[in-house]
XYZ file of C-alpha atoms in Angstrom:
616
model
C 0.000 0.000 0.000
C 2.854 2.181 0.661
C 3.809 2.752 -3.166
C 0.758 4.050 -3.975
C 0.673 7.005 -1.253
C 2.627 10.405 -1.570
C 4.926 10.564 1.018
C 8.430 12.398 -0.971
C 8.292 15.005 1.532
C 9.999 17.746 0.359
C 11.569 21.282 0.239
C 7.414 22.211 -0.408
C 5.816 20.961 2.421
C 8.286 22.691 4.276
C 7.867 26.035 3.247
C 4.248 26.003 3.530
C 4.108 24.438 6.758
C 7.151 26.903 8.414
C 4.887 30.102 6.599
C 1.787 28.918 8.242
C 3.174 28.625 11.823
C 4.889 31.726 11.516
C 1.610 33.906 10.379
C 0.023 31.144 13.586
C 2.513 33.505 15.534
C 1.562 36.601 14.405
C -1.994 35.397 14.943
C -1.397 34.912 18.463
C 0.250 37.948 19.274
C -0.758 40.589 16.967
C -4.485 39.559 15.724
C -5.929 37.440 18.022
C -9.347 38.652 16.570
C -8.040 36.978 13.024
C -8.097 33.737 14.484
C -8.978 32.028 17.993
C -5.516 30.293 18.679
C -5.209 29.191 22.712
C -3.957 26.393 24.530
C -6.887 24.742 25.025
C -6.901 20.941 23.663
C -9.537 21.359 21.055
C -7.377 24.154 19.665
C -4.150 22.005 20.058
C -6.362 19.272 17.964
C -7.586 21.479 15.458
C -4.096 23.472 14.972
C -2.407 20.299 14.561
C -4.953 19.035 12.098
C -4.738 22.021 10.037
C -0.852 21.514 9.490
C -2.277 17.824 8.512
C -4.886 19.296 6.126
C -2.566 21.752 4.298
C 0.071 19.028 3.942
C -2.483 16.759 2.096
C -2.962 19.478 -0.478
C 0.843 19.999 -1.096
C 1.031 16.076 -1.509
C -1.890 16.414 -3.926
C -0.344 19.477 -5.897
C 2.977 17.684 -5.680
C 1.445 14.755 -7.239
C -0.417 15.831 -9.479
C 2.939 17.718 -11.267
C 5.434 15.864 -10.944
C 5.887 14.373 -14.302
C 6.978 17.361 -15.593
C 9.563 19.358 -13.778
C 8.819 23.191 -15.454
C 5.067 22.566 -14.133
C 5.782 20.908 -10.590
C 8.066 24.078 -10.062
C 5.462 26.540 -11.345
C 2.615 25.294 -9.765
C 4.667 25.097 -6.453
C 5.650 28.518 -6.259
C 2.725 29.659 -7.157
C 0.985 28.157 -4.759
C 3.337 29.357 -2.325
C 2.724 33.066 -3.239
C -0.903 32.421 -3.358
C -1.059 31.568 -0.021
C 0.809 34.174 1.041
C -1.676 36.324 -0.011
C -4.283 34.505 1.144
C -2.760 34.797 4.981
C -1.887 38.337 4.307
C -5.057 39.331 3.458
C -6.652 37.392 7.018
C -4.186 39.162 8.910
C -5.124 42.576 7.587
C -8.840 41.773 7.341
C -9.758 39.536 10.459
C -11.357 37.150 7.629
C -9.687 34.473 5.795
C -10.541 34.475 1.876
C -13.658 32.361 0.890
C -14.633 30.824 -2.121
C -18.028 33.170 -2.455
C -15.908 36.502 -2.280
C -13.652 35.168 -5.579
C -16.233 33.599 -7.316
C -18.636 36.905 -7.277
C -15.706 39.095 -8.000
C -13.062 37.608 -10.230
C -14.569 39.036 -13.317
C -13.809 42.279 -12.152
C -10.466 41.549 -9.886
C -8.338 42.056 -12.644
C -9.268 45.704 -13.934
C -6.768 48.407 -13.441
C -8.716 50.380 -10.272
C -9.890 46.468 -8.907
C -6.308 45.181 -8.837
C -4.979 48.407 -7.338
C -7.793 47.443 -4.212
C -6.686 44.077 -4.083
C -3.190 45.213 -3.720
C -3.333 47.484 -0.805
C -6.074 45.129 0.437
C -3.234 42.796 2.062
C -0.225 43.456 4.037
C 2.749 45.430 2.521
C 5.558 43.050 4.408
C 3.923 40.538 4.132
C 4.097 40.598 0.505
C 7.475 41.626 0.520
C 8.300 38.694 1.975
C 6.534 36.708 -0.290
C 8.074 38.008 -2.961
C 11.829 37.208 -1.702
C 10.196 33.876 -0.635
C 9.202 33.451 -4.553
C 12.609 34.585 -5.938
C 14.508 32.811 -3.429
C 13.372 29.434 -4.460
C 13.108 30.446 -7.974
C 17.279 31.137 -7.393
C 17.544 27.416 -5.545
C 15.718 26.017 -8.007
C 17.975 26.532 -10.609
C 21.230 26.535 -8.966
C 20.424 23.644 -6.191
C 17.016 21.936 -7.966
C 15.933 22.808 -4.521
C 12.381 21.881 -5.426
C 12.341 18.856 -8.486
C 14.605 17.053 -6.688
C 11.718 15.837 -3.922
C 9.180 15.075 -6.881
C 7.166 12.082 -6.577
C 8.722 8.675 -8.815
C 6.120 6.143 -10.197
C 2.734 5.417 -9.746
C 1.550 8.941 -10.131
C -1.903 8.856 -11.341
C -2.454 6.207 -8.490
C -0.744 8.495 -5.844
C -2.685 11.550 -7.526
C -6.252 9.864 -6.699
C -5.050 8.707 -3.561
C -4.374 12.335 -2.457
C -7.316 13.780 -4.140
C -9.229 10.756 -2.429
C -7.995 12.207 1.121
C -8.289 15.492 0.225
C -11.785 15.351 -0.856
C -12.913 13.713 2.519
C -10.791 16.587 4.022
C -13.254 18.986 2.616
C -16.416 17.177 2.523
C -16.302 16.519 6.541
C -17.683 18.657 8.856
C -14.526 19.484 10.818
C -13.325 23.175 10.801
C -9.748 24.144 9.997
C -7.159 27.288 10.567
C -5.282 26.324 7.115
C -6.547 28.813 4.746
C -6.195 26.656 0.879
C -8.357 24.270 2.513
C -10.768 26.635 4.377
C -11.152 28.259 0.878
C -11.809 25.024 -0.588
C -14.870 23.798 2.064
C -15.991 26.770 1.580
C -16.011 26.298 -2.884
C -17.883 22.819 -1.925
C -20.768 24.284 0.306
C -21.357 27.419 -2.272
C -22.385 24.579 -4.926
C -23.643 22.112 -3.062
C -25.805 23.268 -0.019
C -28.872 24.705 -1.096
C -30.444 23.929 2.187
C -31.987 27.253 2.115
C -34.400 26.236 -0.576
C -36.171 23.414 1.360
C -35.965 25.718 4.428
C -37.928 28.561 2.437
C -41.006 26.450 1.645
C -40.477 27.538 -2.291
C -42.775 25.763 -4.702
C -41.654 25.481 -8.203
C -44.104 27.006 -10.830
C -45.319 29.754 -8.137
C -44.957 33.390 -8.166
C -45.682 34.909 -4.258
C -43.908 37.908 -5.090
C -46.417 39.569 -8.198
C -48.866 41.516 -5.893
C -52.088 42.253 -8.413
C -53.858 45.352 -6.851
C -56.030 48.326 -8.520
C -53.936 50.295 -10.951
C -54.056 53.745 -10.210
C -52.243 56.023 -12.535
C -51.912 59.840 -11.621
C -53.728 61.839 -14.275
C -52.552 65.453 -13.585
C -50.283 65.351 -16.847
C -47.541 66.782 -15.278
C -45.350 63.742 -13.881
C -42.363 64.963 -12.036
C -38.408 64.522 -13.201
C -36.716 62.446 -10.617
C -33.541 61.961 -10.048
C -31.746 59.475 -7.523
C -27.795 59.973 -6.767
C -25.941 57.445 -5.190
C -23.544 58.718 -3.486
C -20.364 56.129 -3.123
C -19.696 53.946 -0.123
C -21.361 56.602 2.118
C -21.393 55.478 5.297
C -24.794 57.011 7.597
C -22.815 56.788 10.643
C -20.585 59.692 9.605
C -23.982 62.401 8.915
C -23.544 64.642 11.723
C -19.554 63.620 12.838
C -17.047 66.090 13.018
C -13.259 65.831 13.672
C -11.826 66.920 16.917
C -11.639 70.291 16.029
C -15.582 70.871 15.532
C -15.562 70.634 11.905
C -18.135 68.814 10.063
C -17.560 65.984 7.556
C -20.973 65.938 5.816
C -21.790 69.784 6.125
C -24.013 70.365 2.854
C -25.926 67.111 2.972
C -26.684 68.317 6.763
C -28.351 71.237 5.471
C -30.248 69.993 3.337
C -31.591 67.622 6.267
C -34.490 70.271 6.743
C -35.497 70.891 3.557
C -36.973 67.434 2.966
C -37.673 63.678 4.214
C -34.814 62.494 6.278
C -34.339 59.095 7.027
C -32.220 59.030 10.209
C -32.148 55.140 10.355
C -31.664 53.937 6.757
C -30.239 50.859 5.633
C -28.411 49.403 2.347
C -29.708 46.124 2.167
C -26.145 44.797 1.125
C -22.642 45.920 0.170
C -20.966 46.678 -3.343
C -22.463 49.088 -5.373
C -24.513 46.998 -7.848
C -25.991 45.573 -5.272
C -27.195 48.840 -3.482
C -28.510 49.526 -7.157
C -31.054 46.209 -7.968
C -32.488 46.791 -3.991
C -33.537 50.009 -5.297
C -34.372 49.445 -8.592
C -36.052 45.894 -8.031
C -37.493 46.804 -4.205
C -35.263 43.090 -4.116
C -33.352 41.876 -0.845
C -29.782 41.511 -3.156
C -28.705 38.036 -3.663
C -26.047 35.927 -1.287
C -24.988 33.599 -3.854
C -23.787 35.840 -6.617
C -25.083 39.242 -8.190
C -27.931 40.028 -10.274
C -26.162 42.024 -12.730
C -23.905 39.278 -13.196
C -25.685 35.804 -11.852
C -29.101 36.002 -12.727
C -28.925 37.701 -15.942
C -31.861 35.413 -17.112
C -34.139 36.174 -14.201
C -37.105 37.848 -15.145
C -38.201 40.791 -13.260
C -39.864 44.574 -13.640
C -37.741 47.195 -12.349
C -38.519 50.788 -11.548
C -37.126 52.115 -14.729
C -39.233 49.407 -16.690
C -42.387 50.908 -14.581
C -41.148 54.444 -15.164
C -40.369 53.864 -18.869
C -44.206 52.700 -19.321
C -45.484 56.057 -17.788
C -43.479 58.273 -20.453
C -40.235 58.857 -19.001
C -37.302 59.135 -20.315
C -34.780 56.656 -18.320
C -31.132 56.933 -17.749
C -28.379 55.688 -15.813
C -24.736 57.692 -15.815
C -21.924 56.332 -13.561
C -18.959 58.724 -12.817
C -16.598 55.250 -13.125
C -15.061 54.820 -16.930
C -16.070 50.822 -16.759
C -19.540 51.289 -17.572
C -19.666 47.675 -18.285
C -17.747 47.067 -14.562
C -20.184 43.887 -12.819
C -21.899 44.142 -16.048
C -23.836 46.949 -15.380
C -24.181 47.844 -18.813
C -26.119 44.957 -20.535
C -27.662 44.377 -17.592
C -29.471 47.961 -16.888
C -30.042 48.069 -20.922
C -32.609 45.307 -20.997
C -34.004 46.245 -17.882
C -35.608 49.376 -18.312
C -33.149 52.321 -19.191
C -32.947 53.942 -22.241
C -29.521 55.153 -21.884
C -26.794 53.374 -19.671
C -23.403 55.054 -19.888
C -20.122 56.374 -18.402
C -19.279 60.089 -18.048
C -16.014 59.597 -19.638
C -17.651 59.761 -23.372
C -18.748 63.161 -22.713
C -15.711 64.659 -20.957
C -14.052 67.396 -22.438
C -10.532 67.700 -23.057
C -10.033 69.876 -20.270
C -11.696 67.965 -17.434
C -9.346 64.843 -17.484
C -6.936 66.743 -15.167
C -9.940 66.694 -12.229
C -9.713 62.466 -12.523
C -8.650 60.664 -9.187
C -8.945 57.420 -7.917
C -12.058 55.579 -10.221
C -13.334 58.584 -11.977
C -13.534 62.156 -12.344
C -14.392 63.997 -9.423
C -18.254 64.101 -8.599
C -18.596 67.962 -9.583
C -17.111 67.391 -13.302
C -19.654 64.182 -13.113
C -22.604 66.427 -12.555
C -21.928 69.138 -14.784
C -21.355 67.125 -17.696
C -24.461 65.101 -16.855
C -26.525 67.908 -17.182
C -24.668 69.616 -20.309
C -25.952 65.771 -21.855
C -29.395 66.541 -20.368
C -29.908 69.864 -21.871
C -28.571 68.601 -25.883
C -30.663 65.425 -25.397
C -33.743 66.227 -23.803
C -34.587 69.663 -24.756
C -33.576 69.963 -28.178
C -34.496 66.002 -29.185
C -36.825 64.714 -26.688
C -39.826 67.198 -25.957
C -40.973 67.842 -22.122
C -40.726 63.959 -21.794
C -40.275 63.990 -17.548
C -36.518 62.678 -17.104
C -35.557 59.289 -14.616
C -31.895 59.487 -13.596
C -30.065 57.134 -11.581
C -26.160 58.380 -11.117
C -23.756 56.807 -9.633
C -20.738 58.836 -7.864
C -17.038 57.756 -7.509
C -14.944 60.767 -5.681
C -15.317 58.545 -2.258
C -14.231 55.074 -3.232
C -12.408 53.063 -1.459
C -9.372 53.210 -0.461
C -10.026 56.185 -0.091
C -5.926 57.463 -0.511
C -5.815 59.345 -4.305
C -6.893 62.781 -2.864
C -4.015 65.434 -3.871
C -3.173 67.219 -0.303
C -4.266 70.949 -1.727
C -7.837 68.999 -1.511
C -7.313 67.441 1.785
C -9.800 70.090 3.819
C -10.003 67.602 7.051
C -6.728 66.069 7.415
C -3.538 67.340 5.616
C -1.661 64.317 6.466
C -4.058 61.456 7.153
C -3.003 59.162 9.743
C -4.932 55.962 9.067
C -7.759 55.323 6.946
C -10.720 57.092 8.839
C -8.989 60.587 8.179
C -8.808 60.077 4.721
C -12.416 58.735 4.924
C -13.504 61.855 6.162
C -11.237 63.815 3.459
C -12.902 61.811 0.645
C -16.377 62.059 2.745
C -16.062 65.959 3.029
C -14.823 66.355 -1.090
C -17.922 64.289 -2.112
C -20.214 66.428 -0.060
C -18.595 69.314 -0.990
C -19.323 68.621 -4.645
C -22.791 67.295 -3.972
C -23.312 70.983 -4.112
C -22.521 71.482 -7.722
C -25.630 69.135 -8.374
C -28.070 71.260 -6.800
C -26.531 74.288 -7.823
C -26.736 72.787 -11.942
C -30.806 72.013 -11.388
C -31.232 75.192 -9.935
C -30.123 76.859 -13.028
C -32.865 75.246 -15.635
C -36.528 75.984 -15.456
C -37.405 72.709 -16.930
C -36.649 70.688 -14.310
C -38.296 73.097 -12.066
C -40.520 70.436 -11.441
C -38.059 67.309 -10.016
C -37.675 64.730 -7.126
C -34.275 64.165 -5.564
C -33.223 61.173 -3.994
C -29.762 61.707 -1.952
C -28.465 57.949 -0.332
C -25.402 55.916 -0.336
C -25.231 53.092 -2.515
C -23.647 51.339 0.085
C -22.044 52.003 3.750
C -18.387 51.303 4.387
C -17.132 50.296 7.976
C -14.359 52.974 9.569
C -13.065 50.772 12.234
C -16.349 51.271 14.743
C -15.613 47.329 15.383
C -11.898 47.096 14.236
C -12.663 46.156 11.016
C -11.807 48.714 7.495
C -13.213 45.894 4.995
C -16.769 45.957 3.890
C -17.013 42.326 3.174
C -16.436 41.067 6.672
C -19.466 41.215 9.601
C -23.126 42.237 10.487
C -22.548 45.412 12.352
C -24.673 48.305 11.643
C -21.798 50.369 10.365
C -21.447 48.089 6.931
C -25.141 48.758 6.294
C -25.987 52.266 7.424
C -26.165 54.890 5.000
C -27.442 58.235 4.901
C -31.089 58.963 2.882
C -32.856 62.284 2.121
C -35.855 62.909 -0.764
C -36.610 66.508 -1.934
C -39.260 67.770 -3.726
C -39.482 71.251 -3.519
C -43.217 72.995 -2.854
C -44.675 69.419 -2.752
C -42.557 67.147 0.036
C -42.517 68.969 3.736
C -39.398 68.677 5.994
C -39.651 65.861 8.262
C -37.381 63.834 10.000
C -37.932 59.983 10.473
C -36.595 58.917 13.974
C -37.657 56.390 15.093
C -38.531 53.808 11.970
C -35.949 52.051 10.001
C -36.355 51.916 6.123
C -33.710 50.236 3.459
C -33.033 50.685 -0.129
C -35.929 47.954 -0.974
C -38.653 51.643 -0.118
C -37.365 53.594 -2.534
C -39.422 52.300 -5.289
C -42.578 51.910 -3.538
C -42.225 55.621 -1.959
C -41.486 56.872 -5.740
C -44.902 55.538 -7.010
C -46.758 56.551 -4.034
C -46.027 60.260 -4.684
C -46.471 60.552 -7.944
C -49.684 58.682 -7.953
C -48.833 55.491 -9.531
C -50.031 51.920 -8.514
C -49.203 49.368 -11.392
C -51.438 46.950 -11.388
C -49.077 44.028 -10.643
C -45.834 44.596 -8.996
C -42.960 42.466 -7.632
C -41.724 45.295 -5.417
C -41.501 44.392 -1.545
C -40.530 47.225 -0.497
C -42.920 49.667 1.666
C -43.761 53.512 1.102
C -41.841 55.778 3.640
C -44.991 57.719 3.315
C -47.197 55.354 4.909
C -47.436 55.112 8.776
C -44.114 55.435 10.182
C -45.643 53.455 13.701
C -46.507 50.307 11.254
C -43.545 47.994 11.851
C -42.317 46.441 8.994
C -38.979 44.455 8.892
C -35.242 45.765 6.832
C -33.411 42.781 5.135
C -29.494 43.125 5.576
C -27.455 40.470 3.437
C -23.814 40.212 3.951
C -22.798 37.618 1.490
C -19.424 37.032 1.926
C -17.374 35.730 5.344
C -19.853 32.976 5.188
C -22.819 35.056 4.763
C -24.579 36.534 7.473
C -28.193 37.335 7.314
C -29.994 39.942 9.175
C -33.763 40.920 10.175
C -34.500 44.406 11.672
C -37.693 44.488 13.779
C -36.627 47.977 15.338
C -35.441 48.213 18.200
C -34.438 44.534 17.843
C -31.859 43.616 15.260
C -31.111 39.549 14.653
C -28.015 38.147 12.606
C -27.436 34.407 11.671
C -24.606 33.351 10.481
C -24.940 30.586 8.042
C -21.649 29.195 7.854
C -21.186 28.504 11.375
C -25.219 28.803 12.879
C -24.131 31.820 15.067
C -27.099 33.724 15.866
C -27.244 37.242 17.228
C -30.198 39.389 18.864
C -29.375 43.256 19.756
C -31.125 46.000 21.140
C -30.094 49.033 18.753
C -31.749 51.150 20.988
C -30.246 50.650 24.019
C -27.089 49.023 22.740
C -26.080 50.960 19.463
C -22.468 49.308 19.584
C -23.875 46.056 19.665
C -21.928 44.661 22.449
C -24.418 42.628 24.450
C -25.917 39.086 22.429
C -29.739 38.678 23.888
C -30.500 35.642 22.043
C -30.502 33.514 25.209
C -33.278 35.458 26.246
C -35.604 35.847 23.273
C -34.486 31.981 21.815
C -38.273 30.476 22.605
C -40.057 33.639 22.426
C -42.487 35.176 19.315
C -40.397 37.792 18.825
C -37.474 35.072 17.588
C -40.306 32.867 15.748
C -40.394 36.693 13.578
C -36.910 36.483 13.332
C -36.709 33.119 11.769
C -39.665 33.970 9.312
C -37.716 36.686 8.396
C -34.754 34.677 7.570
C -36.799 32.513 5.722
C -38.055 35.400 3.583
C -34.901 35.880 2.987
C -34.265 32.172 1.720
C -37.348 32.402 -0.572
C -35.764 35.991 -2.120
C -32.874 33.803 -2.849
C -34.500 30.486 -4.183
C -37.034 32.621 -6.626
C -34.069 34.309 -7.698
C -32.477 30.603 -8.741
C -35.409 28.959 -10.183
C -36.845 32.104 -12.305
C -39.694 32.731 -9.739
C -39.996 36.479 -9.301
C -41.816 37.546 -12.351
C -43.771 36.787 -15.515
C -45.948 38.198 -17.830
């Protein structure tokens, strides 16, 4: 039996194991957070077993290569730098790399701004180590063979099963593990083959529960209203009303406009990334957690708010400051779903503009100025009085948040971490925010307009330790700030005590201009209505192992599918939430809402993968 196993240990399964115990160091004394290492036995057993687990994938690479030397070498060292990176990036982010975060973003990974985010995304030593760890053996390789010379003799497609045998029953039990590859590798086999959630949702194949049929009601004053809805990029709600130590405000113009219309103090995104900010409001849709709908579910029928818009006359577009219109595929997909015109800024820049381009885009007040010289050549001289629907999506604040030149640094000169130059990015995109108001102030035919102001998405600033939006439930990575103006027709309120999310925006759109289709997918609720009628917010964090949330207010419950954590909090009375009540609401009502809530969310996601949101 011995022949047929893969036991040439080598100069490979040294190098990985010595880099895993040493980052199992810095683990221990640097991020404990990262990773619960202690000296209890279970963690003894389970550290132990992961040096096991990522030896069985070196024997399996090794194997699998070793009749030819140029691959067996490449593949090696490869693999070496890969999980590198892949350790780097836990020790930065508190979160080792899962299979659902490469899968929904790999498209889009390797474009110039994407890469430059993956880059500082990891540590900066870390990776220069990894680099001499690459050339070094590169350098032994040729001079010593330092590598080829432990490569496995005979029998290798037998030894290759028999390590892909034990590897595969590696992944497939149910036994945790703190070595990364093969954490990233249980994670790949649960994203395709647990769909556990569809059983648990009670969906029915051939049924539609989402299509509400209800009286049409269609406004017939003749005089629709232009409406425009910014998204304003990675805004995070906690930062409305912060200023820096010395008094200053971050978010000073959207603050004033705070009493000029309906402010939303408590206002969710329903998930993170920008697209998926954009199909909550659009479709009144809790986003997907396996995949995105611009990308995923292409196929999917559904009616969006542009489709409903289109049918009442408008005229529908979507402008994004970012050059990569088609970026997540935002470009096909928002063409065959309801907007007439789905493009970039950049092809109506002028020459003279390109110097006021930072970080993703041009800067937010070029954005808006050139959006509205298109407005006035398109819809005045070629369209008629047609009312206008724009959706546009910002750039000046995206992360990381480090391209601002320091004559516009207004907060922080000399950011010190990555909060300051939050706020610096926070304050220029406010700060231009201005120019958009001040451009619709200047034509009389759009006297007559509705103004949606929100984030397409919150970013966390370290109110938990954590400066990565793809990593936990806390209120900071959904928060985002919400206002809708409509001068002479909306009056200034302010919305306290109720909680609303990006899924309302569609709803509240219809409901004041009059317009009830007569069948709708849209699950959202109107702002308008009753602000004392409770009515749940749907949170989905889909990467980290996805954790779902339900917001009755004040109560706020998280599960976290990968593991079955489950988390109650009082936002009220606990706005950090520091202090877990599920104990004491487990066997209550209130949790039995919870859970239907969660299984709301598991029907969302099954309709989405068997077609079941919409026909005609």
């Amino acid at each position: 039996m011995k022949k047929y196993l893969p036991l040439r240990f080598g100069t490979l399964d040294i190098v990985f194991s010595v880099i895993q115990l040493l980052y199992f160091i810095l683990f221990y004394f640097y991020k404990s957070g990262a990773m619960t290492l202690d000296f209890s036995f279970g963690s003894v057993i389970l550290l132990v077993y992961s040096f096991i687990t990522l030896n069985l994938f070196v024997r399996l690479l090794a194997s699998a290569t070793s009749g030819y030397r140029v691959l067996h070498v490449a593949a090696g060292i490869s693999a070496v730098f890969i999980f590198q990176y892949m350790l780097s990036y836990h020790y930065v982010t508190a979160s080792p790399v899962g299979y659902e975060i490469v899968s929904g973003n790999f498209g889009e990974a390797f474009s110039g701004n994407a890469l430059d985010v993956l880059i500082k995304s990891v540590d900066k030593s870390g990776m220069h180590v990894a680099i001499f760890v690459v050339l070094l053996l590169v350098v032994l390789e040729f001079t010593h063979r330092i590598i080829s010379r432990y490569r496995e003799r005979g029998r290798l497609a037998a030894k290759t099963g028999v390590s892909l045998f034990l590897y595969l029953a590696v992944i497939v039990l149910p036994l945790g593990t703190y070595d990364d590859i093969t954490y990233f590798f249980k994670t790949a086999f649960e994203y395709h083959f647990d769909n556990s959630y569809i059983s648990a949702s009670g969906y029915a194949p051939g049924e539609y529960p989402f299509i509400k049929k209800q009286t049409a009601m269609y406004s017939d004053n003749g005089n629709l209203p232009n409406i425009f809805i910014i998204f304003m990029e990675s805004n995070n709600g906690k930062f409305v009303d912060y200023r820096t130590p010395d008094g200053r405000e971050v978010t000073p113009f959207f603050n004033s406009l705070k009493n000029k219309g309906l402010y939303v103090e408590k206002f969710y995104g329903n998930s993170i990334q920008t697209c998926r900010g954009h199909i909550a409001t659009f479709a009144s849709l809790v986003p997907s957690f396996r995949g995105k709908i611009y990308k995923n579910y292409v196929n999917v029928r559904v009616r969006l708010l542009p489709d409903v818009l289109r049918d009442l006359g408008y005229n529908t577009v979507y402008f994004k400051s970012n050059s990569d219109i088609h970026f997540d595929n935002t470009h096909n997909y928002l063409t065959n779903h309801g907007f007439d015109i789905v493009s970039s800024i950049t092809p109506y820049l002028r020459s003279s503009d390109l110097v006021h381009s930072m970080g993703w885009g041009v800067h937010d007040n070029i954005f808006y100025e050139r959006f509205f010289d298109y407005l006035d050549e398109t819809y005045i001289k070629k369209k008629g009085k047609k009312p206008v629907f724009a959706a546009l999506a910002t750039v000046t604040n995206h992360m990381k948040f480090d391209f601002v030149p320091e004559k516009q640094r207004h907060l922080y000169k000399a950011p010190r971490n990555m909060k300051e130059a939050y706020s610096n990015t926070m304050f220029l995109a406010d700060r231009y925010l201005k120019t958009f108001f001040k451009e619709l102030k200047k034509r009389q035919y759009l006297d007559n307009s509705i103004v949606i102001v929100l984030g397409d998405h919150s970013f966390p600033m370290g109110e938990h330790g954590f400066y990565h939006n793809e990593i936990s439930f806390y209120d900071e990575f959904f928060r985002i700030p919400f206002i809708l103006l409509w001068e002479n027709h909306i009056q200034p309120r302010k919305i306290q005590n109720a909680v609303y999310s990006q899924m309302d925006i569609a709803p509240t759109l219809l409901d004041l201009i009059g317009v009830r289709p007569e069948r709708s997918h849209f699950q959202g609720v109107s702002i308008l209505e009753d602000v004392n009628k409770k009515h749940p917010v749907y949170l989905v964090q889909p990467y980290n192992g996805i954790f779902l949330s339900v917001i009755r207010y004040p109560l706020k419950y998280v599960r976290h599918l990968r593991t079955g954590a489950e988390y109650i909090f009082d936002l009220e009375l606990d706005p950090r939430e520091a202090n877990n009540l599920i104990d004491k609401y487990r066997d209550t009502d209130i949790y039995t809402e919870f859970d239907n809530g969660i299984k709301y969310i598991f029907m969302n996601q099954a309709l989405l993968d068997n077609d079941g949101i919409w026909h005609d």
